[in-house]
Amino acid sequence: MEVSIELMIRALWETLYMVSISLFFGGVLGIFLGILLVVTRKGHILENKVIFSIVNPIVNIFRSIPFIILLVAIIPLTRLIVGTSIGTTAAIVPLVLHVGPYFSRLVENSLLEVDDGIIEAAQAMGAGPFQIIFRFLFPEALASLILSVTTATIGLIGATAMAGAIGGGGLGDVAITYGYQRFSTITIFITVVILVALVQVIQSLGNIFERRIRRV
Amino acid sequence: MIEFRNVSKVFKTGDKQIDALKDIDITVEKGDIFGVIGFSGAGKSTLIRTVNLLEKPSSGEVLIEGKNYTTIPEKKLREAKRNIGMIFQHFNLLNSKTVYDNVAMPLILAKMKKSDIHTRVKEILQFVGLSDKADNYPNELSGGQKQRVGIARALAPNPSILLCDEATSALDPQTTKSILELLKRVNQEYKITILIITHEMEVIKQVCNRVAVMEDGQLIESGSVFDIFAHPRTVTTRNFVRSVVRDEVPESVINLINLDRESSRIYKVEFFGTDSGQPVVSKTAKRFNVEINVLFGNITELQGIPFGNLIIQVIGAHREVEDAIQYIIEQNVEVKEVEADGSQHRVNDQSFVGNIVHG
Ligand SMILES: Nc1ncnc2c1ncn2[C@@H]1O[C@H](COP(=O)(O)OP(=O)(O)OP(=O)(O)O)[C@@H](O)[C@H]1O
Ligand SMILES: [Mg+2]
C-alpha cells in the first residue's frame, strides 16, 4: 500500500512542529543550563561549587539516557504537563528534556571557546556578570552557537522519528508504520529522501549564517 | 595616585604555593608614566591586576587616590573601575563588534546616552587616529591599529589612570614606537597617570619617567629612569640597562689596545646627563697636547638628556694624557680605563694620584 501525498505533507508538518517547538523550549533550557555550567565552574565569573556539582551530573544523566527510554520513562511527567501522554504535543515534553541538556553541552563549549582575555577586558571596564554574559560572551560566541543550534536541530529531527512510539506522528512514524510494518519500500525511500533534504537544508542554512557572522 | 603598601599575593594551586608578590611598596605619583620591568614570571601582571582588583592582594593594600577599593561594595567598585582604563598585550577586543562598538562598549555599560556616546567615540577615535576605521572589524586591522582601538576603548570613559600590561609586546619595534608616542600624548594631553608593565627596557627608556624593577615577586630597585639607568645597583637591573645602552667594550676596540701604553691609552667616558660627550672631548683635545680618537660611542637620550658612553683613544705623552684625563674627570664625567683583557677600572682622583706617583 502506498502513502498519499497529503499524508506525507501532514507527516512533514508534524515533524517540523515537534522540532520547532521543542527546539524553542529545549533551546531556552539548554542556554540556561549552558550558562550555569560555564559561569559557576572553578575560576569563572560566578564560581559556585554547589550549583555546578548539581547541574553537571543532572545534564550527564539526561545525556546518557537513550531517547526511546526517556520517552517512556517520563510518561507521568508528560501527562502532568500536557494532560495526555500520547500524540504529537505529548512528544514535545521528552523531546525538550532530551535536547535541552544536549544543547547545554554545546552552549557550554561555545562559550568556553571565547578567549579569557575578553572576560578580563570586560571585568576591567567594570561589567557585571549579566553584562559579561550577554554583552561579551554571547556576541563573541554567536557564530559557534549558530552551529550548535544547527547540530541540536538535526539531532532533534532524528529524535522525532522515535516519537512515533507514543503516537507522535511525523516522518519517522510514517516510515515505520507504512514502510517497515507494511513493507512499502517506496515509502521508506521517500521519507528518507525528505529527511536527508531537511537535514541538508538546515545544515546549509546554519553554515551560511555562521559564515556571515564570522565574516569570512 | 596609586600606592602599593606591603602588597603580597599568594597563589595556591593544589598543595603548591606561589608567592607572586612579596611585600611590594611602590608609589606612583599623579602624572607619572611609571614602568615596571622584570623577567617572565616576576609578578608584573599580578601587580598591575591588583590595581583594578582583577586580583585581590593576599595582604597589604592598594590605594587609588587614597582609597582602598577592596572594602567597597561590588557595585560601587564597578563604577570606580571606569576611572581606571586598561590595555592588554593581545588587545582583547570583541571580534564580533566594529571598532566603533568596541570603543562604545564601556560607555554602554555605564548607561550613557546614545548621542553622548556617539560624540565621545568620534572624539576619541579622532585622537587615536582611527576615524576612518570606525566601521571596520578588529580582524581587518593591523596589530598597531588594534592597540589603538584598545587605547581608545580604555580612554572612552575618561579615566585618570591607564594600565598597560605588555601593551607593545606583540608589536614590531616601529609600531611599538608609535604606540608609545600615543601613550605619551595620552599622558600629556589628557593628564592621565600611566602604569606600564614590560619586559623590554626599550619601552621604559622611550616613555617612562620612573621605573621599578621586579624579580621573583620582589621589588629590587626603583627610582627615576635616569638614576636607574645611570646607577643600576643590581645585576638584573644592570642587564636590563645593557639591553638598551651597551656598555661592554667591543672586540674591535680591545684588539686596538697595544702594549705601548706610554703613547696611547684607551678610556671609556660615561655621560649621565652632562651636556653632551662631544664638547668635553673636543675641549680636552684643544687644551692639552693630545690626540683623541672616538673608537666607539653609545649615546642615547633619556627624557631629552644625553646618556651613554664614548670609548676614546688618547694619544700623547704620558704626562699629557694623564692631565687630559684628570681634566675630563673634573667635568663631572666618569672615566674608566680599558685594559687589554676588556676589563675596565674606574679612574678616580685617588688612583690617578697613585698613577702619577708611580709614573
Ligand atoms: N591565577 C594564578 N594561579 C596560580 N599562579 C599564578 C596565577 N597567576 C599568576 N601565577 C603565578 O604567579 C607568578 C607571577 O605571574 P605573573 O603573570 O604576574 O608574571 P609576569 O611577570 O606578568 O610574567 P610574564 O612576563 O610572563 O607575563 C608566576 O609564577 C605565575 O605562574
Ligand atoms: Mg604578565
XYZ file of C-alpha atoms and ligand atoms in Angstrom:
607
model
C 0.000 0.000 0.000
C 1.306 3.420 -0.988
C 1.017 6.584 1.083
C -0.801 9.630 -0.181
C 0.817 12.967 -0.742
C -1.443 14.513 1.896
C -0.240 12.005 4.438
C 3.366 12.844 3.632
C 2.740 16.562 3.920
C 0.979 16.068 7.211
C 3.870 13.967 8.497
C 6.376 16.586 7.397
C 4.318 19.227 9.159
C 4.180 17.166 12.337
C 7.930 16.712 12.261
C 8.535 20.430 11.774
C 6.044 21.207 14.533
C 7.738 18.900 17.028
C 11.202 20.072 16.037
C 10.451 23.776 16.223
C 8.505 23.770 19.499
C 10.962 21.502 21.267
C 13.869 23.416 19.782
C 12.447 26.585 21.267
C 11.887 25.232 24.783
C 14.914 22.957 24.648
C 16.948 25.935 23.415
C 15.885 28.074 26.344
C 16.619 25.238 28.759
C 19.933 24.500 27.070
C 21.082 28.097 27.098
C 20.138 28.441 30.743
C 21.932 25.250 31.771
C 24.846 26.015 29.448
C 25.372 29.418 31.065
C 25.209 27.837 34.526
C 27.760 25.209 33.511
C 30.129 27.920 32.325
C 29.860 30.703 34.887
C 29.705 28.531 38.006
C 32.765 26.487 37.120
C 36.016 26.971 39.006
C 37.687 30.291 38.342
C 34.780 31.707 36.344
C 32.774 34.848 36.958
C 30.188 33.318 39.310
C 32.131 30.349 40.608
C 29.760 28.226 42.661
C 30.737 24.716 43.590
C 27.246 23.742 44.783
C 25.345 24.769 41.664
C 27.968 23.341 39.345
C 28.078 19.996 41.100
C 24.289 19.738 40.896
C 23.796 20.854 37.292
C 26.742 18.984 35.833
C 25.660 15.441 36.808
C 21.996 16.127 36.006
C 22.976 17.098 32.486
C 25.115 13.980 32.264
C 22.261 11.754 33.404
C 19.888 13.118 30.769
C 22.598 12.872 28.147
C 23.159 9.214 28.930
C 19.525 8.066 28.743
C 18.651 6.850 25.230
C 15.760 8.904 23.887
C 13.438 5.966 23.355
C 13.749 5.097 27.041
C 13.387 8.699 28.192
C 10.235 8.867 26.081
C 8.607 6.083 28.064
C 10.195 6.821 31.425
C 8.755 10.274 31.784
C 5.200 9.482 30.667
C 3.756 10.529 34.061
C 5.504 13.855 33.834
C 4.311 14.333 30.277
C 0.738 13.665 31.343
C 1.138 16.181 34.135
C 2.365 18.889 31.805
C 0.288 18.498 28.639
C -2.592 16.455 30.030
C -2.000 13.454 27.777
C 0.795 11.008 27.176
C 0.194 10.275 23.522
C 0.166 12.387 20.394
C 2.394 14.974 18.750
C 2.191 17.535 21.542
C 2.907 14.863 24.172
C 6.103 14.014 22.311
C 7.374 17.540 22.839
C 7.967 17.086 26.587
C 10.514 14.271 26.239
C 11.988 15.989 23.183
C 12.653 19.136 25.234
C 14.193 17.135 28.080
C 16.294 15.317 25.539
C 17.562 18.251 23.535
C 17.900 20.747 26.414
C 20.766 19.007 28.226
C 22.354 18.064 24.905
C 22.209 21.667 23.743
C 23.539 22.882 27.112
C 26.790 20.996 26.472
C 27.065 22.615 23.049
C 26.405 26.065 24.541
C 28.959 25.339 27.247
C 31.585 24.500 24.626
C 30.772 27.569 22.540
C 31.001 29.916 25.494
C 34.210 28.349 26.753
C 35.800 28.936 23.361
C 35.680 32.683 23.998
C 39.137 33.951 24.894
C 39.624 34.606 28.623
C 41.085 37.975 27.646
C 37.604 39.139 26.644
C 36.288 38.436 30.136
C 39.306 40.137 31.627
C 38.704 43.228 29.487
C 35.029 43.198 30.467
C 35.864 42.980 34.155
C 38.474 45.708 33.807
C 35.831 48.053 32.410
C 33.503 47.260 35.275
C 30.995 44.928 33.587
C 28.760 42.909 35.905
C 28.081 39.164 35.439
C 24.971 39.677 33.286
C 26.724 42.224 31.120
C 29.670 39.896 30.725
C 27.416 37.021 29.664
C 25.150 38.894 27.282
C 27.311 41.725 26.014
C 30.621 39.894 25.764
C 30.348 36.108 25.845
C 27.263 35.646 23.669
C 28.184 38.078 20.884
C 31.671 36.579 20.727
C 30.337 33.009 20.718
C 27.464 33.711 18.323
C 28.934 32.065 15.234
C 29.798 28.966 17.198
C 26.365 28.991 18.874
C 24.682 29.027 15.446
C 26.490 25.821 14.587
C 25.433 24.395 17.941
C 21.798 25.197 17.187
C 22.194 23.548 13.796
C 23.612 20.402 15.367
C 20.875 20.339 18.004
C 18.150 20.773 15.364
C 19.451 17.893 13.322
C 19.666 15.772 16.466
C 16.034 16.655 17.167
C 14.915 15.524 13.707
C 16.422 12.145 14.464
C 14.723 12.005 17.850
C 11.273 12.880 16.430
C 11.428 9.719 14.340
C 11.107 7.771 17.583
C 8.178 9.861 18.737
C 6.025 7.512 16.683
C 6.320 5.127 19.600
C 3.914 7.269 21.578
C 1.817 8.222 18.584
C 3.696 11.401 17.977
C 3.348 11.158 14.208
C 5.851 12.740 11.856
C 8.016 11.376 9.076
C 9.673 8.718 11.199
C 6.270 7.402 12.254
C 5.190 7.143 8.596
C 8.382 5.349 7.662
C 7.850 2.778 10.417
C 4.111 2.155 10.090
C 3.869 2.222 6.297
C 7.366 1.315 5.283
C 8.558 -1.162 7.878
C 5.345 -2.758 9.066
C 3.604 -2.794 5.662
C 6.694 -3.443 3.577
C 6.383 -0.323 1.423
C 9.943 0.284 0.242
C 8.914 3.343 -1.682
C 7.534 4.959 1.498
C 10.785 4.378 3.331
C 12.644 5.751 0.344
C 10.518 8.896 0.159
C 10.725 9.634 3.890
C 14.451 9.085 3.874
C 14.820 11.478 0.935
C 12.737 14.096 2.729
C 14.704 13.682 5.963
C 18.020 13.888 4.133
C 16.863 17.002 2.295
C 15.669 18.547 5.561
C 18.986 17.901 7.277
C 20.897 19.252 4.272
C 18.853 22.439 4.196
C 19.250 23.044 7.929
C 22.969 22.351 7.880
C 23.459 24.650 4.889
C 21.460 27.434 6.495
C 23.471 27.010 9.660
C 26.722 27.220 7.739
C 25.577 30.278 5.800
C 24.606 32.141 8.983
C 27.741 31.076 10.732
C 29.945 32.320 7.909
C 28.068 35.558 7.674
C 28.531 36.208 11.395
C 32.178 35.250 11.265
C 32.503 37.431 8.162
C 34.688 35.000 6.252
C 47.751 58.375 42.960
C 48.469 54.639 43.130
C 50.078 53.365 46.307
C 51.062 49.774 46.848
C 51.544 49.220 50.567
C 53.135 45.946 51.618
C 51.231 44.182 48.883
C 51.644 40.409 48.844
C 49.885 37.832 46.738
C 49.955 34.106 47.262
C 48.528 31.675 44.727
C 47.645 28.236 45.999
C 47.332 25.568 43.371
C 46.818 22.148 44.836
C 49.471 21.749 47.509
C 51.835 24.162 45.797
C 52.082 27.739 46.904
C 53.406 30.556 44.744
C 54.408 33.886 46.210
C 53.690 36.030 43.200
C 54.146 39.300 45.094
C 56.198 39.799 48.222
C 55.740 42.957 50.252
C 55.632 45.402 47.387
C 55.844 49.100 48.223
C 55.524 51.461 45.308
C 54.053 54.910 44.966
C 53.022 56.125 41.553
C 52.559 59.876 41.510
C 49.910 61.715 39.553
C 51.126 62.411 36.024
C 53.788 59.694 36.093
C 54.458 57.277 33.304
C 55.593 54.584 35.643
C 57.260 51.476 34.278
C 57.543 48.092 35.954
C 60.090 45.804 34.369
C 61.017 42.218 35.114
C 61.509 38.823 33.559
C 58.657 36.470 32.799
C 57.046 35.247 35.995
C 58.386 38.118 38.093
C 54.846 39.005 39.127
C 54.335 42.094 36.984
C 50.908 41.148 35.667
C 49.775 40.122 39.115
C 50.916 43.505 40.410
C 49.090 45.562 37.782
C 45.971 43.438 38.186
C 45.755 44.351 41.864
C 45.220 47.969 40.822
C 41.818 47.307 39.249
C 41.182 44.325 41.503
C 41.250 41.702 38.815
C 43.413 40.195 41.544
C 42.885 40.798 45.248
C 46.068 41.151 47.324
C 46.516 38.411 49.935
C 47.784 41.064 52.310
C 48.656 44.728 52.207
C 46.648 47.316 50.339
C 46.480 49.218 47.099
C 45.282 52.783 47.416
C 43.912 54.657 44.434
C 43.779 58.360 45.129
C 43.926 57.434 48.792
C 41.035 54.964 48.637
C 41.201 51.242 49.217
C 38.767 49.614 46.819
C 38.838 46.133 48.352
C 36.489 47.304 51.060
C 33.792 48.938 48.931
C 30.708 47.073 47.651
C 30.821 45.286 44.292
C 28.533 47.761 42.563
C 30.500 50.805 43.637
C 33.653 49.007 42.621
C 32.380 48.580 39.062
C 31.722 52.294 38.872
C 35.148 53.026 40.268
C 36.704 50.890 37.555
C 35.620 53.437 34.975
C 38.300 55.616 36.448
C 40.924 53.003 35.537
C 41.427 52.064 31.888
C 43.398 49.006 30.879
C 45.052 47.796 27.685
C 46.407 44.339 27.014
C 49.140 42.517 25.141
C 46.632 40.707 22.952
C 44.267 43.669 22.742
C 41.216 41.679 23.925
C 38.848 43.393 21.501
C 35.438 41.965 20.657
C 35.885 40.437 17.213
C 32.140 40.402 16.705
C 31.873 44.167 17.005
C 33.073 47.076 14.924
C 35.776 49.454 16.068
C 33.037 51.941 16.912
C 31.098 49.441 19.026
C 34.232 48.266 20.784
C 35.088 51.797 21.823
C 31.473 52.492 22.774
C 31.262 49.398 24.998
C 32.412 50.898 28.302
C 30.034 53.816 27.729
C 27.139 51.468 27.005
C 27.933 49.621 30.232
C 27.852 52.966 32.024
C 24.382 53.546 30.510
C 25.416 56.770 28.828
C 23.008 58.484 26.423
C 23.336 57.306 22.824
C 24.055 60.765 21.447
C 26.699 61.381 24.083
C 28.268 58.023 23.278
C 28.405 58.998 19.627
C 30.177 62.278 20.340
C 32.639 60.686 22.703
C 33.506 57.746 20.425
C 34.071 60.055 17.434
C 36.263 62.312 19.513
C 38.388 59.533 20.933
C 38.784 57.748 17.579
C 39.994 61.023 16.179
C 42.529 61.247 18.983
C 43.999 57.811 18.281
C 43.918 58.435 14.522
C 41.342 55.829 13.570
C 38.389 57.954 12.482
C 38.291 56.198 9.129
C 38.195 52.714 10.692
C 35.060 53.178 12.811
C 33.068 50.642 10.790
C 35.812 48.072 10.387
C 36.073 44.906 12.434
C 39.173 44.151 14.528
C 40.285 41.318 12.226
C 40.581 43.874 9.438
C 43.167 45.880 11.390
C 46.923 45.620 11.934
C 48.306 44.941 15.399
C 49.160 48.592 15.921
C 45.680 49.674 14.872
C 44.125 47.098 17.198
C 46.108 48.502 20.107
C 44.912 51.981 19.163
C 41.366 50.693 19.413
C 42.292 49.201 22.795
C 43.601 52.573 23.911
C 40.513 54.366 22.601
C 38.273 51.901 24.447
C 40.242 52.395 27.650
C 40.111 56.186 27.344
C 36.425 56.418 26.410
C 35.071 56.719 29.975
C 37.622 59.432 30.755
C 39.759 57.576 33.294
C 42.511 59.171 35.331
C 44.667 56.045 35.298
C 45.702 53.847 32.381
C 47.140 50.393 32.999
C 49.189 48.791 30.231
C 50.098 45.119 30.559
C 52.756 44.340 27.933
C 50.817 46.575 25.572
C 53.540 46.602 22.949
C 54.975 43.122 23.353
C 53.077 41.743 20.369
C 54.145 44.599 18.105
C 57.195 45.230 15.924
C 59.693 47.931 17.014
C 58.348 50.571 14.647
C 54.745 50.048 15.713
C 55.841 49.873 19.347
C 57.361 53.299 18.927
C 54.186 54.799 17.512
C 52.053 53.264 20.273
C 54.456 54.597 22.891
C 54.267 58.034 21.298
C 50.492 57.791 21.565
C 50.762 56.849 25.248
C 52.939 59.893 25.795
C 50.240 62.056 24.229
C 47.631 60.380 26.426
C 49.746 61.303 29.434
C 50.325 64.866 28.350
C 47.049 65.875 26.734
C 44.627 64.042 28.993
C 46.811 64.230 32.118
C 46.385 60.515 32.669
C 48.711 58.647 35.009
C 50.081 55.598 33.220
C 51.368 52.355 34.712
C 53.275 50.263 32.186
C 54.307 46.639 32.609
C 57.004 45.394 30.284
C 59.992 43.116 29.920
C 61.632 45.455 27.410
C 63.961 48.156 28.736
C 63.494 49.972 25.436
C 59.889 50.696 26.429
C 60.998 52.105 29.779
C 63.634 54.188 28.037
C 61.222 55.612 25.499
C 58.322 56.724 27.681
C 58.729 56.267 31.404
C 59.876 58.837 33.884
C 60.007 56.397 36.785
C 60.701 52.707 36.922
C 60.547 49.756 39.283
C 62.428 46.524 38.699
C 60.861 43.276 39.867
C 62.369 39.852 40.342
C 60.723 36.759 41.841
C 57.818 38.731 43.221
C 60.051 41.295 44.880
C 60.752 44.897 44.145
C 64.512 45.013 43.759
C 65.038 48.583 42.666
C 63.038 51.678 41.865
C 63.593 55.318 41.124
C 63.723 57.830 38.320
C 64.524 56.280 34.965
C 67.616 58.397 34.763
C 69.004 57.230 38.095
C 68.273 53.598 37.385
C 69.989 53.792 34.012
C 72.942 55.701 35.403
C 73.455 53.731 38.591
C 71.867 50.306 38.440
C 72.510 48.635 41.769
C 71.622 45.045 40.995
C 72.846 42.627 38.364
C 69.344 42.201 36.962
C 68.883 45.920 36.533
C 72.327 46.295 35.015
C 71.464 43.635 32.466
C 68.244 45.399 31.586
C 70.133 48.671 31.141
C 72.696 46.908 28.960
C 69.949 45.665 26.685
C 69.413 49.297 25.686
C 72.741 51.001 26.283
C 75.630 48.668 25.527
C 78.407 49.302 27.948
C 80.769 46.436 27.234
C 83.842 47.214 25.219
C 83.608 45.884 21.675
C 86.108 43.259 20.478
C 87.431 45.577 17.803
C 88.438 48.092 20.429
C 90.120 45.529 22.639
C 92.232 44.473 19.719
C 93.443 48.044 19.355
C 94.906 48.140 22.815
C 98.620 47.743 22.307
C 101.269 47.297 24.864
C 102.685 50.714 24.193
C 100.770 52.326 26.984
C 103.169 55.188 27.116
C 101.848 56.835 23.994
C 98.261 55.605 23.635
C 95.646 54.631 26.155
C 92.010 53.752 25.900
C 89.299 55.074 28.181
C 85.619 54.756 28.465
C 83.942 58.055 29.210
C 80.445 57.743 30.673
C 77.935 60.541 30.411
C 74.919 60.765 32.615
C 73.252 63.988 31.771
C 76.286 66.115 31.127
C 75.518 68.405 28.246
C 76.966 66.018 25.757
C 80.031 63.908 25.232
C 81.402 65.747 22.281
C 82.205 69.195 23.757
C 84.188 67.644 26.606
C 86.208 65.577 24.194
C 86.949 68.397 21.815
C 87.676 70.845 24.619
C 90.148 68.407 26.097
C 91.833 67.869 22.770
C 92.257 71.588 22.340
C 93.537 72.256 25.826
C 96.113 69.502 26.029
C 98.697 68.271 23.702
C 96.885 65.024 22.977
C 95.083 63.470 20.092
C 91.701 61.949 20.878
C 90.024 59.346 18.685
C 86.475 58.256 19.369
C 86.591 54.498 18.796
C 83.112 53.628 19.800
C 80.128 55.529 21.005
C 76.828 54.640 22.521
C 74.887 57.760 23.306
C 71.178 57.720 23.686
C 68.650 60.076 25.134
C 66.626 59.692 28.302
C 63.869 62.260 28.609
C 65.810 64.639 26.435
C 69.083 64.226 28.302
C 72.050 62.585 26.574
C 73.106 59.399 28.217
C 75.695 56.788 27.389
C 79.386 56.295 26.852
C 82.212 57.009 24.452
C 85.297 54.895 24.120
C 88.209 57.118 23.288
C 91.824 56.576 22.475
C 94.071 59.261 23.901
C 97.409 59.578 22.177
C 100.182 61.718 23.545
C 102.981 61.940 26.064
C 102.270 60.051 29.257
C 102.078 63.149 31.415
C 99.897 64.984 28.936
C 97.448 62.059 28.691
C 97.066 61.881 32.453
C 96.410 65.592 32.722
C 93.838 65.371 29.969
C 92.012 62.564 31.732
C 92.179 64.455 35.012
C 90.545 67.365 33.250
C 87.747 65.187 31.900
C 87.061 63.809 35.368
C 86.804 67.361 36.648
C 83.978 67.955 34.187
C 81.889 65.586 36.283
C 82.250 62.734 33.889
C 83.051 59.198 34.884
C 86.134 57.744 33.236
C 87.259 54.130 33.150
C 90.424 52.827 31.686
C 90.002 49.866 29.377
C 92.515 47.054 29.831
C 93.782 44.630 27.263
C 91.569 41.858 28.648
C 88.485 44.007 28.128
C 88.068 44.751 31.826
C 87.566 48.310 32.936
C 88.548 50.001 36.097
C 87.476 53.302 37.320
C 89.975 56.131 37.132
C 89.183 58.330 40.084
C 91.211 61.121 41.545
C 92.968 58.937 44.077
C 94.118 56.162 41.838
C 95.168 58.853 39.497
C 97.412 60.350 42.085
C 98.812 56.881 42.542
C 99.456 56.587 38.873
C 101.239 59.849 38.801
C 103.380 58.879 41.717
C 104.279 55.630 40.037
C 104.846 57.298 36.724
N 45.887 32.630 38.677
C 47.068 32.119 39.040
N 47.138 30.942 39.702
C 48.319 30.434 40.081
N 49.511 31.000 39.840
C 49.526 32.170 39.190
C 48.312 32.793 38.747
N 48.621 33.946 38.117
C 49.975 34.042 38.168
N 50.518 32.984 38.811
C 51.950 32.774 39.086
O 52.469 33.923 39.691
C 53.751 34.226 39.188
C 53.777 35.615 38.597
O 52.974 35.650 37.440
P 52.745 36.944 36.576
O 51.794 36.607 35.494
O 52.389 38.072 37.459
O 54.186 37.188 35.958
P 54.638 38.248 34.879
O 55.767 38.984 35.484
O 53.481 39.034 34.405
O 55.185 37.327 33.727
P 55.041 37.497 32.142
O 56.102 38.445 31.730
O 55.308 36.098 31.656
O 53.665 37.948 31.839
C 54.086 33.140 38.183
O 54.885 32.182 38.829
C 52.751 32.568 37.813
O 52.869 31.218 37.484
Mg 52.462 39.230 32.502
